[in-house]
Each structure stands twice: as structure tokens, then as C-alpha cells.
PDB file of C-alpha atoms and ligand atoms in Angstrom:
ATOM      1  CA  UNK A   1      -1.952  -7.741 -18.255  1.00 87.00           C
ATOM      2  CA  UNK A   2      -1.614  -9.797 -15.135  1.00 97.00           C
ATOM      3  CA  UNK A   3      -3.009 -10.242 -11.725  1.00 98.00           C
ATOM      4  CA  UNK A   4       0.398 -10.402  -9.617  1.00 98.00           C
ATOM      5  CA  UNK A   5       0.179 -12.428  -6.480  1.00 98.00           C
ATOM      6  CA  UNK A   6       0.606 -10.476  -3.081  1.00 98.00           C
ATOM      7  CA  UNK A   7       3.083 -11.153  -0.435  1.00 98.00           C
ATOM      8  CA  UNK A   8       1.243 -12.286   2.634  1.00 97.00           C
ATOM      9  CA  UNK A   9       2.492 -11.004   6.145  1.00 97.00           C
ATOM     10  CA  UNK A  10       4.732 -11.764   7.704  1.00 96.00           C
ATOM     11  CA  UNK A  11       6.587 -12.462   4.569  1.00 98.00           C
ATOM     12  CA  UNK A  12      10.434 -11.042   5.224  1.00 98.00           C
ATOM     13  CA  UNK A  13       9.948  -9.547   1.551  1.00 98.00           C
ATOM     14  CA  UNK A  14       7.707  -7.144   2.822  1.00 98.00           C
ATOM     15  CA  UNK A  15      10.296  -5.735   4.883  1.00 98.00           C
ATOM     16  CA  UNK A  16      12.680  -4.763   1.793  1.00 98.00           C
ATOM     17  CA  UNK A  17      13.259  -0.908   1.226  1.00 99.00           C
ATOM     18  CA  UNK A  18      12.520   0.059  -2.409  1.00 99.00           C
ATOM     19  CA  UNK A  19      14.670   1.678  -4.896  1.00 98.00           C
ATOM     20  CA  UNK A  20      13.626   5.072  -6.824  1.00 98.00           C
ATOM     21  CA  UNK A  21      12.995   4.481 -10.265  1.00 98.00           C
ATOM     22  CA  UNK A  22      15.195   5.822 -12.322  1.00 98.00           C
ATOM     23  CA  UNK A  23      13.449   6.350 -15.726  1.00 98.00           C
ATOM     24  CA  UNK A  24       9.573   5.930 -16.407  1.00 98.00           C
ATOM     25  CA  UNK A  25       9.982   2.991 -18.889  1.00 98.00           C
ATOM     26  CA  UNK A  26       7.522   0.604 -20.772  1.00 98.00           C
ATOM     27  CA  UNK A  27       8.460  -1.933 -18.283  1.00 98.00           C
ATOM     28  CA  UNK A  28       7.593   0.545 -15.436  1.00 98.00           C
ATOM     29  CA  UNK A  29       4.052   1.357 -17.017  1.00 98.00           C
ATOM     30  CA  UNK A  30       3.402  -2.823 -17.773  1.00 98.00           C
ATOM     31  CA  UNK A  31       4.010  -2.966 -13.751  1.00 98.00           C
ATOM     32  CA  UNK A  32       1.500   0.231 -13.184  1.00 98.00           C
ATOM     33  CA  UNK A  33      -1.471  -1.810 -15.350  1.00 98.00           C
ATOM     34  CA  UNK A  34      -0.661  -5.124 -13.529  1.00 98.00           C
ATOM     35  CA  UNK A  35      -0.404  -3.604 -10.200  1.00 98.00           C
ATOM     36  CA  UNK A  36      -3.595  -1.968 -11.091  1.00 98.00           C
ATOM     37  CA  UNK A  37      -5.423  -4.691 -12.375  1.00 98.00           C
ATOM     38  CA  UNK A  38      -4.414  -6.983  -8.920  1.00 98.00           C
ATOM     39  CA  UNK A  39      -5.610  -4.248  -6.944  1.00 98.00           C
ATOM     40  CA  UNK A  40      -9.160  -3.727  -8.786  1.00 98.00           C
ATOM     41  CA  UNK A  41      -9.301  -7.607  -8.663  1.00 98.00           C
ATOM     42  CA  UNK A  42      -8.609  -8.075  -4.834  1.00 98.00           C
ATOM     43  CA  UNK A  43     -10.265  -5.879  -4.527  1.00 98.00           C
ATOM     44  CA  UNK A  44      -8.471  -2.922  -2.813  1.00 98.00           C
ATOM     45  CA  UNK A  45      -8.123   0.816  -2.823  1.00 98.00           C
ATOM     46  CA  UNK A  46      -4.111   1.015  -2.872  1.00 98.00           C
ATOM     47  CA  UNK A  47      -1.044  -1.366  -3.715  1.00 99.00           C
ATOM     48  CA  UNK A  48       2.413  -0.607  -3.453  1.00 99.00           C
ATOM     49  CA  UNK A  49       4.940  -2.582  -5.807  1.00 99.00           C
ATOM     50  CA  UNK A  50       6.340  -4.034  -2.556  1.00 99.00           C
ATOM     51  CA  UNK A  51       3.339  -6.073  -2.071  1.00 99.00           C
ATOM     52  CA  UNK A  52       3.838  -7.772  -5.418  1.00 99.00           C
ATOM     53  CA  UNK A  53       7.911  -8.534  -4.668  1.00 98.00           C
ATOM     54  CA  UNK A  54       8.864  -5.507  -7.159  1.00 98.00           C
ATOM     55  CA  UNK A  55      11.275  -3.249  -4.946  1.00 98.00           C
ATOM     56  CA  UNK A  56      10.771  -0.127  -6.327  1.00 98.00           C
ATOM     57  CA  UNK A  57       9.050   3.187  -5.677  1.00 99.00           C
ATOM     58  CA  UNK A  58       5.461   2.709  -7.207  1.00 99.00           C
ATOM     59  CA  UNK A  59       2.142   2.961  -5.994  1.00 99.00           C
ATOM     60  CA  UNK A  60      -1.513   2.510  -7.122  1.00 99.00           C
ATOM     61  CA  UNK A  61      -4.520   3.989  -5.677  1.00 99.00           C
ATOM     62  CA  UNK A  62      -8.056   4.069  -6.331  1.00 98.00           C
ATOM     63  CA  UNK A  63     -10.478   5.397  -3.755  1.00 98.00           C
ATOM     64  CA  UNK A  64     -13.088   6.383  -5.811  1.00 98.00           C
ATOM     65  CA  UNK A  65     -16.730   4.517  -6.086  1.00 98.00           C
ATOM     66  CA  UNK A  66     -16.893   3.662  -9.674  1.00 98.00           C
ATOM     67  CA  UNK A  67     -13.262   2.563  -9.393  1.00 98.00           C
ATOM     68  CA  UNK A  68     -12.142   4.938 -12.426  1.00 98.00           C
ATOM     69  CA  UNK A  69      -9.611   7.296 -10.911  1.00 98.00           C
ATOM     70  CA  UNK A  70      -6.317   5.724 -10.948  1.00 98.00           C
ATOM     71  CA  UNK A  71      -3.537   7.674  -9.058  1.00 98.00           C
ATOM     72  CA  UNK A  72       0.167   6.298  -9.726  1.00 98.00           C
ATOM     73  CA  UNK A  73       3.016   7.906  -7.708  1.00 99.00           C
ATOM     74  CA  UNK A  74       6.204   7.071  -8.651  1.00 99.00           C
ATOM     75  CA  UNK A  75       8.907   8.168  -6.473  1.00 99.00           C
ATOM     76  CA  UNK A  76       6.616   9.832  -3.757  1.00 99.00           C
ATOM     77  CA  UNK A  77       7.809  12.285  -1.467  1.00 98.00           C
ATOM     78  CA  UNK A  78       5.711  13.917   1.231  1.00 98.00           C
ATOM     79  CA  UNK A  79       6.379  17.839   1.196  1.00 98.00           C
ATOM     80  CA  UNK A  80       3.892  19.146   3.636  1.00 98.00           C
ATOM     81  CA  UNK A  81       1.584  17.276   6.202  1.00 98.00           C
ATOM     82  CA  UNK A  82      -1.124  18.680   8.878  1.00 98.00           C
ATOM     83  CA  UNK A  83      -3.268  17.242  11.564  1.00 98.00           C
ATOM     84  CA  UNK A  84      -3.439  13.680  12.650  1.00 98.00           C
ATOM     85  CA  UNK A  85      -6.285  10.885  12.356  1.00 96.00           C
ATOM     86  CA  UNK A  86      -6.713   7.511  13.179  1.00 95.00           C
ATOM     87  CA  UNK A  87      -8.405   5.853  10.232  1.00 95.00           C
ATOM     88  CA  UNK A  88      -9.339   2.097  10.665  1.00 97.00           C
ATOM     89  CA  UNK A  89      -7.017   0.207   7.926  1.00 98.00           C
ATOM     90  CA  UNK A  90      -6.492  -3.011   6.201  1.00 98.00           C
ATOM     91  CA  UNK A  91      -4.030  -4.419   4.140  1.00 98.00           C
ATOM     92  CA  UNK A  92      -4.153  -6.511   1.042  1.00 98.00           C
ATOM     93  CA  UNK A  93      -1.114  -8.529   2.724  1.00 98.00           C
ATOM     94  CA  UNK A  94      -2.846  -9.078   6.090  1.00 97.00           C
ATOM     95  CA  UNK A  95      -6.351 -10.177   5.184  1.00 95.00           C
ATOM     96  CA  UNK A  96      -8.949 -10.156   7.586  1.00 94.00           C
ATOM     97  CA  UNK A  97      -6.966  -7.811  10.032  1.00 96.00           C
ATOM     98  CA  UNK A  98      -8.035  -3.726  10.576  1.00 97.00           C
ATOM     99  CA  UNK A  99      -6.971  -1.421  12.848  1.00 97.00           C
ATOM    100  CA  UNK A 100      -6.276   2.190  13.685  1.00 97.00           C
ATOM    101  CA  UNK A 101      -3.222   3.848  13.106  1.00 97.00           C
ATOM    102  CA  UNK A 102      -2.004   7.252  13.862  1.00 97.00           C
ATOM    103  CA  UNK A 103      -1.552   9.542  10.760  1.00 98.00           C
ATOM    104  CA  UNK A 104      -1.432  13.014   9.263  1.00 98.00           C
ATOM    105  CA  UNK A 105      -4.753  14.081   8.688  1.00 98.00           C
ATOM    106  CA  UNK A 106      -3.713  15.713   4.992  1.00 98.00           C
ATOM    107  CA  UNK A 107      -0.322  15.388   2.973  1.00 98.00           C
ATOM    108  CA  UNK A 108       0.895  17.164   0.083  1.00 98.00           C
ATOM    109  CA  UNK A 109       2.970  14.552  -2.116  1.00 98.00           C
ATOM    110  CA  UNK A 110       5.198  15.078  -4.991  1.00 98.00           C
ATOM    111  CA  UNK A 111       5.683  12.104  -7.357  1.00 98.00           C
ATOM    112  CA  UNK A 112       5.829  11.176 -10.895  1.00 98.00           C
ATOM    113  CA  UNK A 113       3.031   9.942 -12.682  1.00 98.00           C
ATOM    114  CA  UNK A 114       2.711   7.295 -15.454  1.00 98.00           C
ATOM    115  CA  UNK A 115       4.052   9.597 -18.359  1.00 98.00           C
ATOM    116  CA  UNK A 116       6.965  10.700 -15.991  1.00 98.00           C
ATOM    117  CA  UNK A 117       5.804  13.876 -15.359  1.00 98.00           C
ATOM    118  CA  UNK A 118       6.072  15.703 -12.253  1.00 98.00           C
ATOM    119  CA  UNK A 119       3.117  16.224 -10.000  1.00 97.00           C
ATOM    120  CA  UNK A 120       1.644  17.025  -6.809  1.00 98.00           C
ATOM    121  CA  UNK A 121      -1.199  16.173  -4.574  1.00 98.00           C
ATOM    122  CA  UNK A 122      -2.861  17.355  -1.563  1.00 98.00           C
ATOM    123  CA  UNK A 123      -4.953  15.033  -0.053  1.00 98.00           C
ATOM    124  CA  UNK A 124      -7.038  14.459   3.359  1.00 98.00           C
ATOM    125  CA  UNK A 125      -8.891  11.839   4.963  1.00 97.00           C
ATOM    126  CA  UNK A 126      -8.890   8.377   3.242  1.00 98.00           C
ATOM    127  CA  UNK A 127      -6.593   9.519   0.644  1.00 98.00           C
ATOM    128  CA  UNK A 128      -4.031  10.817   2.802  1.00 98.00           C
ATOM    129  CA  UNK A 129      -4.271   7.581   5.275  1.00 98.00           C
ATOM    130  CA  UNK A 130      -3.925   5.389   2.230  1.00 98.00           C
ATOM    131  CA  UNK A 131      -1.193   7.507   0.593  1.00 98.00           C
ATOM    132  CA  UNK A 132       1.241   7.292   3.902  1.00 98.00           C
ATOM    133  CA  UNK A 133      -0.020   3.443   4.123  1.00 98.00           C
ATOM    134  CA  UNK A 134       1.181   2.689   0.779  1.00 99.00           C
ATOM    135  CA  UNK A 135       4.162   5.021   1.232  1.00 99.00           C
ATOM    136  CA  UNK A 136       5.086   3.034   4.348  1.00 98.00           C
ATOM    137  CA  UNK A 137       5.217  -0.196   2.323  1.00 99.00           C
ATOM    138  CA  UNK A 138       7.758   1.408   0.217  1.00 99.00           C
ATOM    139  CA  UNK A 139      10.202   1.339   3.276  1.00 99.00           C
ATOM    140  CA  UNK A 140       9.483  -2.161   4.380  1.00 98.00           C
ATOM    141  CA  UNK A 141       6.812  -0.881   7.288  1.00 98.00           C
ATOM    142  CA  UNK A 142       3.359  -2.779   7.607  1.00 98.00           C
ATOM    143  CA  UNK A 143       0.713  -0.931   9.168  1.00 98.00           C
ATOM    144  CA  UNK A 144      -0.071  -3.568  12.302  1.00 97.00           C
ATOM    145  CA  UNK A 145       3.984  -2.875  13.145  1.00 97.00           C
ATOM    146  CA  UNK A 146       2.668   0.974  14.443  1.00 97.00           C
ATOM    147  CA  UNK A 147       0.784  -1.717  17.381  1.00 94.00           C
ATOM    148  CA  UNK A 148       1.898  -2.628  20.704  1.00 90.00           C
ATOM    149  CA  UNK A 149       4.126  -6.228  20.872  1.00 93.00           C
ATOM    150  CA  UNK A 150       0.740  -7.727  22.455  1.00 94.00           C
ATOM    151  CA  UNK A 151      -1.415  -6.443  19.830  1.00 90.00           C
ATOM    152  CA  UNK A 152       1.121  -7.783  16.982  1.00 89.00           C
ATOM    153  CA  UNK A 153       1.766 -10.824  18.720  1.00 91.00           C
ATOM    154  CA  UNK A 154      -1.967 -11.798  19.192  1.00 91.00           C
ATOM    155  CA  UNK A 155      -2.326 -10.531  15.403  1.00 88.00           C
ATOM    156  CA  UNK A 156       0.138 -12.807  14.283  1.00 87.00           C
ATOM    157  CA  UNK A 157      -1.457 -15.873  15.873  1.00 90.00           C
ATOM    158  CA  UNK A 158      -5.030 -15.049  14.320  1.00 88.00           C
ATOM    159  CA  UNK A 159      -3.328 -14.620  10.971  1.00 87.00           C
ATOM    160  CA  UNK A 160      -1.286 -18.261  11.301  1.00 86.00           C
ATOM    161  CA  UNK A 161      -4.556 -19.749  12.209  1.00 87.00           C
ATOM    162  CA  UNK A 162      -6.099 -18.717   9.090  1.00 81.00           C
ATOM    163  CA  UNK A 163      -3.246 -19.354   6.847  1.00 79.00           C
ATOM    164  CA  UNK A 164      -3.382 -22.944   8.194  1.00 83.00           C
ATOM    165  CA  UNK A 165      -6.912 -23.058   7.407  1.00 81.00           C
ATOM    166  CA  UNK A 166      -6.709 -22.173   4.088  1.00 76.00           C
ATOM    167  CA  UNK A 167      -3.858 -24.648   3.334  1.00 69.00           C
TER     168      UNK A 167
HETATM  169  O1  LIG B 201      -2.021  -1.603   1.125  1.00 51.42           O
HETATM  170  C1  LIG B 201      -2.632  -2.289   0.865  1.00 51.42           C
HETATM  171  O2  LIG B 201      -2.645  -3.719   1.122  1.00 51.42           O
HETATM  172  C2  LIG B 201      -4.171  -1.716   0.122  1.00 51.42           C
HETATM  173  C3  LIG B 201      -5.139  -1.416   1.129  1.00 51.42           C
HETATM  174  C4  LIG B 201      -5.043   0.198   1.628  1.00 51.42           C
HETATM  175  C5  LIG B 201      -5.486   0.588   2.590  1.00 51.42           C
HETATM  176  C6  LIG B 201      -6.993   0.545   3.147  1.00 51.42           C
HETATM  177  C7  LIG B 201      -7.832   1.079   4.183  1.00 51.42           C
HETATM  178  C8  LIG B 201      -6.846   2.156   4.898  1.00 51.42           C
HETATM  179  C9  LIG B 201      -5.416   2.408   4.525  1.00 51.42           C
HETATM  180  C10 LIG B 201      -5.321   1.812   3.554  1.00 51.42           C
HETATM  181  C11 LIG B 201      -6.749  -1.865   0.933  1.00 51.42           C
HETATM  182  O3  LIG B 201      -6.914  -1.655   0.056  1.00 51.42           O
HETATM  183  S1  LIG B 201      -7.362  -2.840   2.386  1.00 51.42           S
HETATM  184  C12 LIG B 201      -8.986  -3.158   1.268  1.00 51.42           C
HETATM  185  C13 LIG B 201      -9.930  -2.043   1.522  1.00 51.42           C
HETATM  186  O4  LIG B 201      -9.680  -0.987   1.954  1.00 51.42           O
HETATM  187  C14 LIG B 201     -11.265  -2.166   0.619  1.00 51.42           C
HETATM  188  C15 LIG B 201     -11.325  -2.835  -0.291  1.00 51.42           C
HETATM  189  C16 LIG B 201     -12.657  -3.005  -1.000  1.00 51.42           C
HETATM  190  C17 LIG B 201     -13.100  -1.587  -1.206  1.00 51.42           C
HETATM  191  C18 LIG B 201     -13.130  -0.806   0.085  1.00 51.42           C
HETATM  192  C19 LIG B 201     -11.734  -0.730   0.569  1.00 51.42           C
HETATM  193 ZN1  LIG B 202      -1.055  -2.171   2.901  1.00 51.42          ZN
END
């Protein structure tokens, strides 16, 4: 297994649209293991393949306290959504920046698991927010891009300052 490098905003590669996974092969299973290790190491509660510069529709999530309930979503599709919520979000590609985004309060998602089997997940609260955040990564959208131009410009300036300090 390996810890992968996480792309940092505003890296253009974060805007790549991921392609559907044609077959769940051992290569995809290895990617899932590496993504999970990278997410646990960061630490984070989710990671999309886009963030590690792999442009296939693969997501890993674990919101459990014990960090022992890995959820793998391959080719995820939201088939139902209800309500609205605005959770404070963070992103491993935008370190140190947190803010609210309006999203559905609950979602039903169908996806393949690591065995290539179709499963349906009903999610609400933090899990629903995390699924929607990670699915945005797969279409090249980063959560700060929901904000106003003014707030985004200020965020970019803060990020550049931080990045200069760590160089
Ligand atoms: O996509 C990512 O970069 C992962 C991101 C997921 C996320 C968090 C909060 C709301 C929506 C989506 C993170 O994991 S940021 C880090 C984080 O939230 C966290 C880290 C350690 C413990 C608990 C939370
Ligand atoms: Zn993110």
C-alpha cells in the first residue's frame, strides 16, 4: 500500500472530469487500498480519486469514530435527494479553509463496491454531505467554488500566503 500525493487547490488537475470505471479490476482495488490509506493518514473522512490525480469515478469515505467502516463508491449516482442543509465543510485539497455549502440533507446513492457489486446507500447528515462533496470532485468541482467571487478570491490569497510559508 502507499500514501498518495493529494493535489492542492488551485491545481488545474482538480478540474478534470473523471471517467466511469469500466471493470472493477485488481488495479482499481489497489487504487482503493492506497486511497483509503491516504485518507486515514491525512486524516480525512473522504477522498475522491481526482484528488490523487487519478481520473476515474472512485470514492472512499469513512465517517466512523473508530475509522473502521470504509465505504467504497465506484461510479456513484444519486438516485434521490431530499431537503437542504449547510454543513461546515473542509477539503484535503484546500487545507486550513472551512466553510458552508448548501446541499441536500439526505441522498440515496447507487454505486459499485470493491467487489464490483451494485449497492444502494441511504445517507443523511455528515455522510450525505461527504458523498456530495466527493462526487463534486469527480466532476472537477471543489467546494470553495460554490462561494461568491469575492470570498473565493480572498480564499485563494490566503492559500497562496500559506503555500509560500511552507515552501
Ligand atoms: O474531500 C476531501 O478532501 C475530504 C474532506 C471531506 C469532507 C469533510 C467535511 C465535509 C465534507 C467533506 C475531509 O475529510 S476534510 C477533513 C475532515 O473533515 C476531518 C478530518 C479528521 C477528522 C474529522 C474530519
Ligand atoms: Zn474535498
